[in-house]
Short mmCIF file of C-alpha atoms and ligand atoms in Angstrom, two decimals:
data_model
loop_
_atom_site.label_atom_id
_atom_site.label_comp_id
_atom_site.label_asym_id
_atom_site.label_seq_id
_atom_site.Cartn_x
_atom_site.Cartn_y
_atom_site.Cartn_z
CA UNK A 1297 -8.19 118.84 72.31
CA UNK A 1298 -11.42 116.95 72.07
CA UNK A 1299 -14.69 118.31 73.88
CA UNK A 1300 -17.34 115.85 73.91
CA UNK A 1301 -21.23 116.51 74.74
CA UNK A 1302 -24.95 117.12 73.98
CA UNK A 1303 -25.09 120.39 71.95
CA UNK A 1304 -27.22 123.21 70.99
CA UNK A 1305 -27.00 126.04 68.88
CA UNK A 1306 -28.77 128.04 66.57
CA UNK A 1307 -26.52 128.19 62.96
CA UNK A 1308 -29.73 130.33 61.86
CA UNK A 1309 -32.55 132.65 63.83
CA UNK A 1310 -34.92 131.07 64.84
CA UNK A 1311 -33.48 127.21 64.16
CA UNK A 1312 -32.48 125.25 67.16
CA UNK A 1313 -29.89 122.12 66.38
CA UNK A 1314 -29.00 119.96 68.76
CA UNK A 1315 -26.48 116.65 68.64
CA UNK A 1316 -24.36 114.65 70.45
CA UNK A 1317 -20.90 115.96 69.26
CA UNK A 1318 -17.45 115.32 69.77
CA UNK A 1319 -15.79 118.57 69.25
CA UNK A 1320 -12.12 118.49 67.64
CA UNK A 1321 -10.46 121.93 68.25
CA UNK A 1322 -6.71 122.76 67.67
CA UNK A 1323 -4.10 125.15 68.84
CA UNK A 1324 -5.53 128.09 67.71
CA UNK A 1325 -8.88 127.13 69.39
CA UNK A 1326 -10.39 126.47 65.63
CA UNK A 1327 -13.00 123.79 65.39
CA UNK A 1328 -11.26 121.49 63.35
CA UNK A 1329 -13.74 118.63 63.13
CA UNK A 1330 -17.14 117.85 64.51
CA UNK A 1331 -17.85 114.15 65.59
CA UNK A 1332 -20.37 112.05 67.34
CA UNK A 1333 -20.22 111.19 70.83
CA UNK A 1334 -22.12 109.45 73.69
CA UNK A 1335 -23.20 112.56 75.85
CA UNK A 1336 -24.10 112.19 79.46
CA UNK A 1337 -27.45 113.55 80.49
CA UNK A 1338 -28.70 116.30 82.18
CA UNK A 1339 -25.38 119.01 80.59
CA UNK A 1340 -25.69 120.60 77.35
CA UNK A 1341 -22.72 122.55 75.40
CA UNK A 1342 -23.93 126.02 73.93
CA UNK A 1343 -22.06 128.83 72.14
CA UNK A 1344 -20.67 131.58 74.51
CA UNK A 1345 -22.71 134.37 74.65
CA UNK A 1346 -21.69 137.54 73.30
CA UNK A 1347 -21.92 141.02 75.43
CA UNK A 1348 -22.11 143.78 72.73
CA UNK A 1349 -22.16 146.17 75.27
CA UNK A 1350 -20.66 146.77 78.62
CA UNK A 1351 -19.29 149.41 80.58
CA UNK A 1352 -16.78 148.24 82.66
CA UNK A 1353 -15.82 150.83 85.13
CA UNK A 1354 -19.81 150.98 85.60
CA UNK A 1355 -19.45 147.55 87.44
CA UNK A 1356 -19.15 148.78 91.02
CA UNK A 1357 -21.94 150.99 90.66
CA UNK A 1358 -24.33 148.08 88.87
CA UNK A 1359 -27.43 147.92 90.56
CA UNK A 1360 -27.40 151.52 91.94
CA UNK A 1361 -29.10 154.95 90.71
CA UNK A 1362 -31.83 153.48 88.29
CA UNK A 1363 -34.09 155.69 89.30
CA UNK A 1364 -33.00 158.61 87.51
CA UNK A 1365 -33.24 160.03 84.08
CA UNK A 1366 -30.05 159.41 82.14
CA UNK A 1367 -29.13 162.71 81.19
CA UNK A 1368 -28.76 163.25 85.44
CA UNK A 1369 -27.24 159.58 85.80
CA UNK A 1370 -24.16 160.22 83.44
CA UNK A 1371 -23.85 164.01 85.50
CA UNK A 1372 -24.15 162.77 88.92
CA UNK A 1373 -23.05 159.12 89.17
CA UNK A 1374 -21.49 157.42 86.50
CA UNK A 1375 -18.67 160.37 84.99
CA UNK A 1376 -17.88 160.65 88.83
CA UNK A 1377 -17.55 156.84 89.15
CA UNK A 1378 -15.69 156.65 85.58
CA UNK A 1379 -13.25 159.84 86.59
CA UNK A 1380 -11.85 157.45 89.63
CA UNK A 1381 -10.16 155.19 87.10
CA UNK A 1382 -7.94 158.07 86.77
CA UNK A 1383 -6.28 155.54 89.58
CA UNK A 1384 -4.87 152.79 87.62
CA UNK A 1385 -4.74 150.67 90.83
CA UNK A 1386 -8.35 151.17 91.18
CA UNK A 1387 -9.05 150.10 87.57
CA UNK A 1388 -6.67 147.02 88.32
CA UNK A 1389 -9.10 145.97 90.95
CA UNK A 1390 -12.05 146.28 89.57
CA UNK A 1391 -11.68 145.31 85.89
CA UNK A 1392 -10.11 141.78 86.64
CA UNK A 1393 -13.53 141.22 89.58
CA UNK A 1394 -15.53 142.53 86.23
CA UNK A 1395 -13.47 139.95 83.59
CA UNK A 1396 -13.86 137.19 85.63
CA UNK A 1397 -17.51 137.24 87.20
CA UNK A 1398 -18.47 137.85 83.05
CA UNK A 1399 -16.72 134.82 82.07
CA UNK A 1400 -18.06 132.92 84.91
CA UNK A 1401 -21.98 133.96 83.76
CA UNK A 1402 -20.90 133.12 80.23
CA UNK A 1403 -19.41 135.38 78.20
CA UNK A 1404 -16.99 134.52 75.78
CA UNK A 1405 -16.87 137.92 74.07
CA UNK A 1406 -17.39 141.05 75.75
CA UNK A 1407 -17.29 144.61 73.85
CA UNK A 1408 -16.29 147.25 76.56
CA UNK A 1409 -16.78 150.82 77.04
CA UNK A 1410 -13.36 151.80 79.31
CA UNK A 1411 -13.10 155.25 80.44
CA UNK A 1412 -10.85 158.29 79.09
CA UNK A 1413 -7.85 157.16 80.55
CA UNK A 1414 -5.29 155.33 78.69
CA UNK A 1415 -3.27 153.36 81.46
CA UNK A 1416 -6.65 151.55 82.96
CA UNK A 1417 -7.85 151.28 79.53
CA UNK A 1418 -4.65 149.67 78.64
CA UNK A 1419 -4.52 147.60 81.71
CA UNK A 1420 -8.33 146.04 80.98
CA UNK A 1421 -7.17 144.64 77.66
CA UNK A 1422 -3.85 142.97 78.97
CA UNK A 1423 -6.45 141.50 82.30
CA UNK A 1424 -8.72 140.41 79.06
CA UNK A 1425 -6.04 138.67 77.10
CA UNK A 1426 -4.56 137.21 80.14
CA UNK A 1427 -7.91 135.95 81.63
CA UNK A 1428 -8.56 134.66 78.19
CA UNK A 1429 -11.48 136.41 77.42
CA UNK A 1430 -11.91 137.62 73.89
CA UNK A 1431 -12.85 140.69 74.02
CA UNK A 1432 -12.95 144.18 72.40
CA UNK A 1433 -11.77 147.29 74.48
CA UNK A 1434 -12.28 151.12 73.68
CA UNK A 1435 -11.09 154.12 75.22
CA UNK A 1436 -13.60 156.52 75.52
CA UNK A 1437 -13.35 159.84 73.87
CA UNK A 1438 -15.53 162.87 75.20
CA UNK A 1439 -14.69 166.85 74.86
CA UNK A 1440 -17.61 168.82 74.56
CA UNK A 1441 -17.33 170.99 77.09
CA UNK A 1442 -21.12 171.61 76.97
CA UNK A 1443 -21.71 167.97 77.92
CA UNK A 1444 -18.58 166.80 80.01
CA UNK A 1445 -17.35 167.91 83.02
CA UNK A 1446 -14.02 169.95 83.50
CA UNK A 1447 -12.83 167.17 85.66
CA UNK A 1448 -13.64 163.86 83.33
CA UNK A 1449 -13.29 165.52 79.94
CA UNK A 1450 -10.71 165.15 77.30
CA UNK A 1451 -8.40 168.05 77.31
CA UNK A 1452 -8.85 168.44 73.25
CA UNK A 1453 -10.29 166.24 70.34
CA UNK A 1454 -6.39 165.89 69.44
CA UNK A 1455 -5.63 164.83 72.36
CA UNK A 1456 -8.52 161.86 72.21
CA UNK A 1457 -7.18 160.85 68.70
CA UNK A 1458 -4.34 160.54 69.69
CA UNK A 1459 -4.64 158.59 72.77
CA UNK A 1460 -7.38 156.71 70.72
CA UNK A 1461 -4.52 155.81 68.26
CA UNK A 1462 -1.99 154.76 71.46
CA UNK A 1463 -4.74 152.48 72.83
CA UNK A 1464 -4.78 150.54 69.12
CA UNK A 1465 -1.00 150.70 69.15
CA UNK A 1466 -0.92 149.05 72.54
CA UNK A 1467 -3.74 146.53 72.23
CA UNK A 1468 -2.31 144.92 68.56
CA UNK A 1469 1.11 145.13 70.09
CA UNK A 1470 0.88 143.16 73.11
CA UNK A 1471 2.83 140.04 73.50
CA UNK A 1472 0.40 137.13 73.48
CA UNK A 1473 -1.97 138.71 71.78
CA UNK A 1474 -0.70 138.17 67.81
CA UNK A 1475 -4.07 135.67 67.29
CA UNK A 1476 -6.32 139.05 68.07
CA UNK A 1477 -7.88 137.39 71.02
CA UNK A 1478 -8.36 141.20 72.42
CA UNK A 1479 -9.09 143.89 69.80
CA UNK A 1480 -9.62 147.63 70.07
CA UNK A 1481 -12.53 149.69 69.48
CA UNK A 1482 -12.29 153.46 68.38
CA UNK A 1483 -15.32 154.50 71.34
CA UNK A 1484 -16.64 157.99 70.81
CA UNK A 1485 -19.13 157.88 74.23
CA UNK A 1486 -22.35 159.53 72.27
CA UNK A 1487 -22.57 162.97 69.66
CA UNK A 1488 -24.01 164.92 72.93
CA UNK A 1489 -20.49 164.32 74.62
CA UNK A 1490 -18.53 164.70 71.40
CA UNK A 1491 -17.27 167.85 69.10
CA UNK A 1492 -17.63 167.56 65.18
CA UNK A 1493 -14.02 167.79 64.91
CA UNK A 1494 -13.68 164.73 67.32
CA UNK A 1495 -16.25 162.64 65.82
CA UNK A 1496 -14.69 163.65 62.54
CA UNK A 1497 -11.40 162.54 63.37
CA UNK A 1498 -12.40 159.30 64.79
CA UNK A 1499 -14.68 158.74 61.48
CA UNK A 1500 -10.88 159.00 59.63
CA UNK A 1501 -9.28 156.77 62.39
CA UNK A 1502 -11.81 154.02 61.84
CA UNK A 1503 -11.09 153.94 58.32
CA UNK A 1504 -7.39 154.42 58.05
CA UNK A 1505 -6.95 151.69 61.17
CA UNK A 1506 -9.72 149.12 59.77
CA UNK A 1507 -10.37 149.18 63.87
CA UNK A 1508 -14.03 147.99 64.90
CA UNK A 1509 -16.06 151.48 66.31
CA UNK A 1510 -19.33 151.58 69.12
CA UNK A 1511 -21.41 154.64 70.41
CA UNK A 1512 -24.64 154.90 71.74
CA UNK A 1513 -27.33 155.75 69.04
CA UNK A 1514 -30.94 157.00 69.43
CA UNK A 1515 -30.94 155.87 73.15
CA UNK A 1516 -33.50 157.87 74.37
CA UNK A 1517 -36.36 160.59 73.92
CA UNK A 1518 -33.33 163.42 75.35
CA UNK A 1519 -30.30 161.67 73.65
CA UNK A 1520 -32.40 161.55 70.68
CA UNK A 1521 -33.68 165.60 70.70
CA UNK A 1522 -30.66 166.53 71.44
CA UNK A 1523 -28.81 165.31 68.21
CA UNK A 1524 -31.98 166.45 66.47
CA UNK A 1525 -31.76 169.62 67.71
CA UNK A 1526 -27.61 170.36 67.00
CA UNK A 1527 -26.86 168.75 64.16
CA UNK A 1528 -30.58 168.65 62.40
CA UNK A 1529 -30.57 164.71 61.65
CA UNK A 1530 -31.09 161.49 63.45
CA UNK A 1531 -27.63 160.06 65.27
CA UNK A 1532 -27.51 157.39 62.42
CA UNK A 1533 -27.20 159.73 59.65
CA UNK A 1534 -25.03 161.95 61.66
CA UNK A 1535 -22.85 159.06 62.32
CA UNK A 1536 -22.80 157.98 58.85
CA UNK A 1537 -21.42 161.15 57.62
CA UNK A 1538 -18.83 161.53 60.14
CA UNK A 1539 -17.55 157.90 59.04
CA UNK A 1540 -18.47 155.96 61.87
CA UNK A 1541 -21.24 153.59 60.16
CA UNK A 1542 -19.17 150.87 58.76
CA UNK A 1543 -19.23 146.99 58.60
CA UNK A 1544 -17.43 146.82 62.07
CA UNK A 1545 -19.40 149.49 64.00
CA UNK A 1546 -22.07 148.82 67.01
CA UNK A 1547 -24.42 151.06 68.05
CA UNK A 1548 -25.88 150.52 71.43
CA UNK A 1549 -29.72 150.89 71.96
CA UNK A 1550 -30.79 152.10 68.56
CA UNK A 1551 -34.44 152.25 70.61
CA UNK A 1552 -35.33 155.58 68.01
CA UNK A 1553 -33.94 154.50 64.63
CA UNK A 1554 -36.35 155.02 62.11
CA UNK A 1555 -36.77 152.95 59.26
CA UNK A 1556 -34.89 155.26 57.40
CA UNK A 1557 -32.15 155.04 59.74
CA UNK A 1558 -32.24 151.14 59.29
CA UNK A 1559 -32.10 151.27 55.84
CA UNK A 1560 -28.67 153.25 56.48
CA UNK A 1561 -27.67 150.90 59.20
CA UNK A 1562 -28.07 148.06 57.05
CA UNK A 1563 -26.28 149.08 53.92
CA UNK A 1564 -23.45 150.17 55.74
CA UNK A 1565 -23.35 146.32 57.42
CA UNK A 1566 -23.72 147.91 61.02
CA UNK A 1567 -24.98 146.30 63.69
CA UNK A 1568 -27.45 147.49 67.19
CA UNK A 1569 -26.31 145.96 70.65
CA UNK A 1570 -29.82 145.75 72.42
CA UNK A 1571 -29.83 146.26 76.05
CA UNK A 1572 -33.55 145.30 76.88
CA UNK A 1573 -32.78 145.57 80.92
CA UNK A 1574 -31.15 149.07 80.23
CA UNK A 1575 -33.78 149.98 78.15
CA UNK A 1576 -36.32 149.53 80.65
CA UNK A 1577 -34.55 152.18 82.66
CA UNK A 1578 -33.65 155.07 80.26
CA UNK A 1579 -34.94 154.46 77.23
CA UNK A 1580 -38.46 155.72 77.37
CA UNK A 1581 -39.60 152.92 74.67
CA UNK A 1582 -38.92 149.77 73.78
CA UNK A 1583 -36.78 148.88 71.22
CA UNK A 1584 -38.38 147.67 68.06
CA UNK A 1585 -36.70 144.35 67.58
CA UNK A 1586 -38.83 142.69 65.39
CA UNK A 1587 -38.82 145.74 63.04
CA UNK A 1588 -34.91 146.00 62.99
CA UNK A 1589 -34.76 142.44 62.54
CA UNK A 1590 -37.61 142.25 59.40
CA UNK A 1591 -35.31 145.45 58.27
CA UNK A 1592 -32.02 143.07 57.40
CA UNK A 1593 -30.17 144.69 60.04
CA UNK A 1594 -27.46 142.80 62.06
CA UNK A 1595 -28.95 142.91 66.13
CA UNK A 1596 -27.18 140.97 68.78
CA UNK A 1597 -27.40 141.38 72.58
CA UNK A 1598 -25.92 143.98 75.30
CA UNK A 1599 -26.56 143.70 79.21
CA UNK A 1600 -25.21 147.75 79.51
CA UNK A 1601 -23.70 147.22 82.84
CA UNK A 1602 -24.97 149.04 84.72
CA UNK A 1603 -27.57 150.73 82.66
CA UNK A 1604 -28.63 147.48 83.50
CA UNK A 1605 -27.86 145.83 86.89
CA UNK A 1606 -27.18 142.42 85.10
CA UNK A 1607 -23.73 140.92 83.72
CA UNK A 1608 -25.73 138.11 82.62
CA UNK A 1609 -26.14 137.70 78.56
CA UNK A 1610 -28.59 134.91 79.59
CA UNK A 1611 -30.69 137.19 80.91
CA UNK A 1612 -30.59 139.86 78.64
CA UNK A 1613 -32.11 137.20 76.39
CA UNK A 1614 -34.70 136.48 78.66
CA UNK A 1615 -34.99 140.37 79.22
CA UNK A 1616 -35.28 140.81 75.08
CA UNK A 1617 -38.32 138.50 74.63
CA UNK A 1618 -40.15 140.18 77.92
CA UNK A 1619 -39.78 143.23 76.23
CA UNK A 1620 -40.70 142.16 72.96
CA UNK A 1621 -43.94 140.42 74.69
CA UNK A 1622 -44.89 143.99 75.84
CA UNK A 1623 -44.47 145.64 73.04
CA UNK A 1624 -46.06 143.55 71.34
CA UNK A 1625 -49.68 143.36 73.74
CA UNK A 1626 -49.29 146.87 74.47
CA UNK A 1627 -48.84 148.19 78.54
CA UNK A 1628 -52.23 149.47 79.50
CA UNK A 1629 -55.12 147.76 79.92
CA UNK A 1630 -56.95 151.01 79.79
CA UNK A 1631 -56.57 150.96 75.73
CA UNK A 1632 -58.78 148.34 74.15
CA UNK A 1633 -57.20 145.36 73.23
CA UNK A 1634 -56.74 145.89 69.23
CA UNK A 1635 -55.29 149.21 69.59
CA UNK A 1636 -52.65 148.56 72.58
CA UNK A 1637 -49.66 147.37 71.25
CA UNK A 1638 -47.55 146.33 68.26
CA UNK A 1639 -48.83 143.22 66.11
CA UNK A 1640 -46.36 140.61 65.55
CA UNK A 1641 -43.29 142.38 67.84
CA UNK A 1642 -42.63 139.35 69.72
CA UNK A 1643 -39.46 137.10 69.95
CA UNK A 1644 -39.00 133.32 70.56
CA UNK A 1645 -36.67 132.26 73.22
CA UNK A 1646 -34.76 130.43 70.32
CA UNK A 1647 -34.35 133.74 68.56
CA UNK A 1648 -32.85 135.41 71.94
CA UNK A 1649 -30.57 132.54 72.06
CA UNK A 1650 -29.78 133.63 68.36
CA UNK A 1651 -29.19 137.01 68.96
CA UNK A 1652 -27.34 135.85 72.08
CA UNK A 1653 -24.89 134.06 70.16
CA UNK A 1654 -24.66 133.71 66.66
CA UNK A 1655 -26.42 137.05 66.19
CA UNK A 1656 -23.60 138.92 68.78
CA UNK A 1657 -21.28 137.36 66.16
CA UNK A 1658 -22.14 138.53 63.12
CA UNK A 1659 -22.38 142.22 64.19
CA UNK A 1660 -19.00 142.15 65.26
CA UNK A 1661 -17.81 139.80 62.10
CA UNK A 1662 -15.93 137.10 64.37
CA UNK A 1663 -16.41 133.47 63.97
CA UNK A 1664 -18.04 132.41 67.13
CA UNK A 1665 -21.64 132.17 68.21
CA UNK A 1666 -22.26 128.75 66.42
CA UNK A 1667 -20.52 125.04 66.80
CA UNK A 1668 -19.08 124.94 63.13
CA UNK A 1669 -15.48 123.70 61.00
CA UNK A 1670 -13.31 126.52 60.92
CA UNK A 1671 -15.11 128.56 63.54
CA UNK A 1672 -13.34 129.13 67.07
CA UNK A 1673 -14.80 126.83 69.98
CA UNK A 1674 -16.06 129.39 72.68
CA UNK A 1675 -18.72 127.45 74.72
CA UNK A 1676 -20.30 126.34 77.64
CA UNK A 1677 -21.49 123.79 79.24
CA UNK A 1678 -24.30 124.33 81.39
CA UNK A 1679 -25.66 121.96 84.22
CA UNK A 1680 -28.64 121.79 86.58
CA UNK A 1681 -29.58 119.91 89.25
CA UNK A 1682 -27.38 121.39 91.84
CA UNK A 1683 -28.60 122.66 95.40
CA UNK A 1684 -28.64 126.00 94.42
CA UNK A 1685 -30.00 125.83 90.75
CA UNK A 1686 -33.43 126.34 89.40
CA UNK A 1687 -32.61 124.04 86.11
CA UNK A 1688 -33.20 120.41 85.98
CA UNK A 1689 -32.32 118.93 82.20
CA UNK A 1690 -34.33 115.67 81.19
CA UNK A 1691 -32.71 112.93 79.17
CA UNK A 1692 -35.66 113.18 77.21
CA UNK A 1693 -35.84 116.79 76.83
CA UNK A 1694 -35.74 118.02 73.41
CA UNK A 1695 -34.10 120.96 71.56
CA UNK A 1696 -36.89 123.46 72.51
CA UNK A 1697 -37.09 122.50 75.61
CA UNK A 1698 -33.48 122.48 76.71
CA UNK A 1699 -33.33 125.86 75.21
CA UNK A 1700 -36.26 127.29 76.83
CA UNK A 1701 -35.58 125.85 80.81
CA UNK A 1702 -31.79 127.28 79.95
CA UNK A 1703 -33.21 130.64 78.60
CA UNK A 1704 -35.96 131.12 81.16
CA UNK A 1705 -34.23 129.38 84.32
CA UNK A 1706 -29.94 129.16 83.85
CA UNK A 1707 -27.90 131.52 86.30
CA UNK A 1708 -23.97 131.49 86.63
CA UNK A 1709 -24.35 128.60 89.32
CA UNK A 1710 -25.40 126.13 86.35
CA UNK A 1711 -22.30 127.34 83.85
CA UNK A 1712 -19.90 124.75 84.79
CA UNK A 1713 -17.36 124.86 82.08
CA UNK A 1714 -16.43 127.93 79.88
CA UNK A 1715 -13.97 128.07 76.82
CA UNK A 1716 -12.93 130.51 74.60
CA UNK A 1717 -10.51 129.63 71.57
CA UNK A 1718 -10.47 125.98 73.03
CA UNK A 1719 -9.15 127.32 76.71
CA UNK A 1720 -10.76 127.05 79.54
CA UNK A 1721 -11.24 130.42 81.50
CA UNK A 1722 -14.06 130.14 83.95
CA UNK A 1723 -17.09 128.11 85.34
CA UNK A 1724 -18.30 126.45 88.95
CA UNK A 1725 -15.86 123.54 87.96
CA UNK A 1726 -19.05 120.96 88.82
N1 GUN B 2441 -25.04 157.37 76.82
C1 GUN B 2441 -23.83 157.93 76.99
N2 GUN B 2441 -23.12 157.31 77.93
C2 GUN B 2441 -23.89 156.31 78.39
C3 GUN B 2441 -23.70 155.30 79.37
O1 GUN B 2441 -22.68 155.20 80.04
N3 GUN B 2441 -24.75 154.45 79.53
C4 GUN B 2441 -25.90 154.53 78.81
N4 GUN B 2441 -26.86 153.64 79.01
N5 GUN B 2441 -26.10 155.48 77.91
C5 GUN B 2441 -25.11 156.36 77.69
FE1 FE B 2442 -24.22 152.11 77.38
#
């Protein structure tokens, strides 16, 4: 298959390329050559965007209940929510809306948070593979009964491991799926909702099954105390000595980490899923991006549906340089102007777009995220012009500026075209 086009990426952070390209891909969906080609005006092609993190029986709830502390939002809205998917019908429903509106705004790789239960669990990796999304899916394991309730718990940490270690049975097994296109994730939710012995276990799992692993991690000023306060360390170094820090683990959030903590992060190859929109909401801070990033450690992007009420990985890149921006002035104009905020916290659009794509790849150690031999082609082609979109593309619109109207101005109604491993799943089709 040949994919022709004007097309942008960012092979390093912060470095925008852009060329008219003739992209040769092959069965596999493996960029096999890169040519030249006339490109028609006003489209560019762009890697897919990666979601580190998404929770996708959170998607009927996206947009609600972000008005409440976190601690009260898990209690009172989301376990309820997530304890209906007990109803594999209901999980049916919902996850293939979820796969397909995510692949229509974009995203070529999503890494889901499930729920406990193993049938819908199963049943949103087989609607991945067969939508054609790649895409890494994780049961998620909770017993403390301190933290969970009776009624969306699991019944014992052997009984998590061990559906943990059915859900990675099922997901490498399934016919169609011997390229990896769909991959599981051992998901322990948090270390407030888990037991030692369960994190412990899953630490083992992880490295016995080579499996890629995700939490949440120094989310907030509670989540944060409250690791602090039972097992007298930060989350990463608790992690780390269950097992769970490894080359294929993502932590979501990561707003706390110290630089101690990214030191840890960083040696063990791990990455952070940032969730500016999320953040906004529970956090209680903003995450310091520029830090992690001047720290060596890996950082892509997460929208947190529906910790954050978009599915849109565009927009979490806008969201991540707003943030940064404010961090980076400071938030009230009451403090004089020196002492307000962080010096030098900001991020470029480009570097978004980085983090976005090429960045989301590297955490998770896939080849995607940049137009390259030997790499798989997951892309899109985004359009303006239309009725209903705010983007217009200029012939004579350079790199930086493509990038920036895209970044700043793209919705799903300008992705017309999206591909992953050369096949194409989604898009408005104009
Ligand atoms: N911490 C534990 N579970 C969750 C969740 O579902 N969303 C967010 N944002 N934080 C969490
Ligand atoms: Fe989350």
């Amino acid at each position: 298959m040949v994919v022709t086009g004007r097309a942008l990426h960012a092979p390093v952070r912060g470095v925008l390329e852009m060329f008219d390209a003739a992209f040769v891909v092959d069965e596999g969906g493996t960029i096999v050559e890169i040519g030249r080609a006339e490109a028609a005006a006003g489209q560019v092609l762009m890697p897919g965007m990666v979601d580190l993190h998404v929770h996708a029986p959170q998607f009927p709830q996206m947009g609600q209940a972000l008005d409440v502390p976190l601690w009260q939002w898990l209690q009172e809205k989301t376990f309820p929510l997530e304890a209906r998917y007990a109803d594999p019908a209901f999980a049916a429903e919902v996850y293939a809306r979820l796969v397909d509106c995510l692949l229509d705004n974009g995203t070529t790789t999503a890494v889901y948070f499930a729920t406990i239960h193993l049938a819908a669990t199963q049943a949103l990796a087989e609607i991945c593979l067969k939508a054609g999304q790649r895409a890494l899916v994780g049961r998620v394991a909770q017993d403390d009964a301190g933290q969970c309730p009776d009624w969306y718990r699991d019944a014992s940490a052997e009984v998590a491991e061990a559906e943990t270690r059915a859900l990675i049975a099922h997901v490498r097994g399934m016919a169609g799926n011997e390229a990896g296109l769909v991959r599981p994730v051992i998901t322990p939710r948090f270390i407030p909702a888990c037991t030692d012995d369960l994190l412990a276990r899953l630490g083992r799992l992880a490295l016995e099954s080579g499996c890629h692993v995700q939490t949440h991690c120094s989310e907030s000023d509670w989540e944060h105390g409250y690791v602090r306060d039972r097992c007298a360390m930060s989350d990463t170094a608790a992690l780390a000595g269950f097992g769970l820090l490894g080359r294929h683990t993502v932590l979501a959030h990561g707003v706390f980490v110290s630089e101690a903590d990214a030191g840890v992060i960083r040696a063990a190859g791990s990455g952070i899923a940032h969730c500016p929109l999320s953040n906004a909401y529970f956090a209680d801070a903003v995450f310091p991006l520029r830090r992690m990033l001047d720290a060596g450690v890996n950082v892509g992007l997460g929208t947190d549906v529906a910790g954050g009420a978009s599915p849109s990985v565009l927009e979490s890149a806008r969201h991540a340089v707003t943030a940064s921006r404010q961090l980076e002035s400071g938030v009230d104009a009451r403090v004089e102007a020196g002492a307000r905020g962080c010096a030098g916290a900001r991020v470029s659009a480009a570097e978004a777009f980085w983090l976005a794509t090429a960045g989301g790849g590297e955490v998770l150690d896939l080849p995607v995220g940049v137009f390259r031999v030997g790499y798989q082609f997951d892309a899109i082609r985004v359009a303006g012009g239309g009725a209903a979109s705010n983007l217009r593309l200029e012939a004579e619109d350079g790199a930086q500026d493509v990038l920036q109207k895209v970044i700043y101005t793209a919705g799903r109604q300008d992705i017309c075209d999206v591909w992953v491993a050369g096949r194409r799943v989604g898009g408005t089709g104009s």
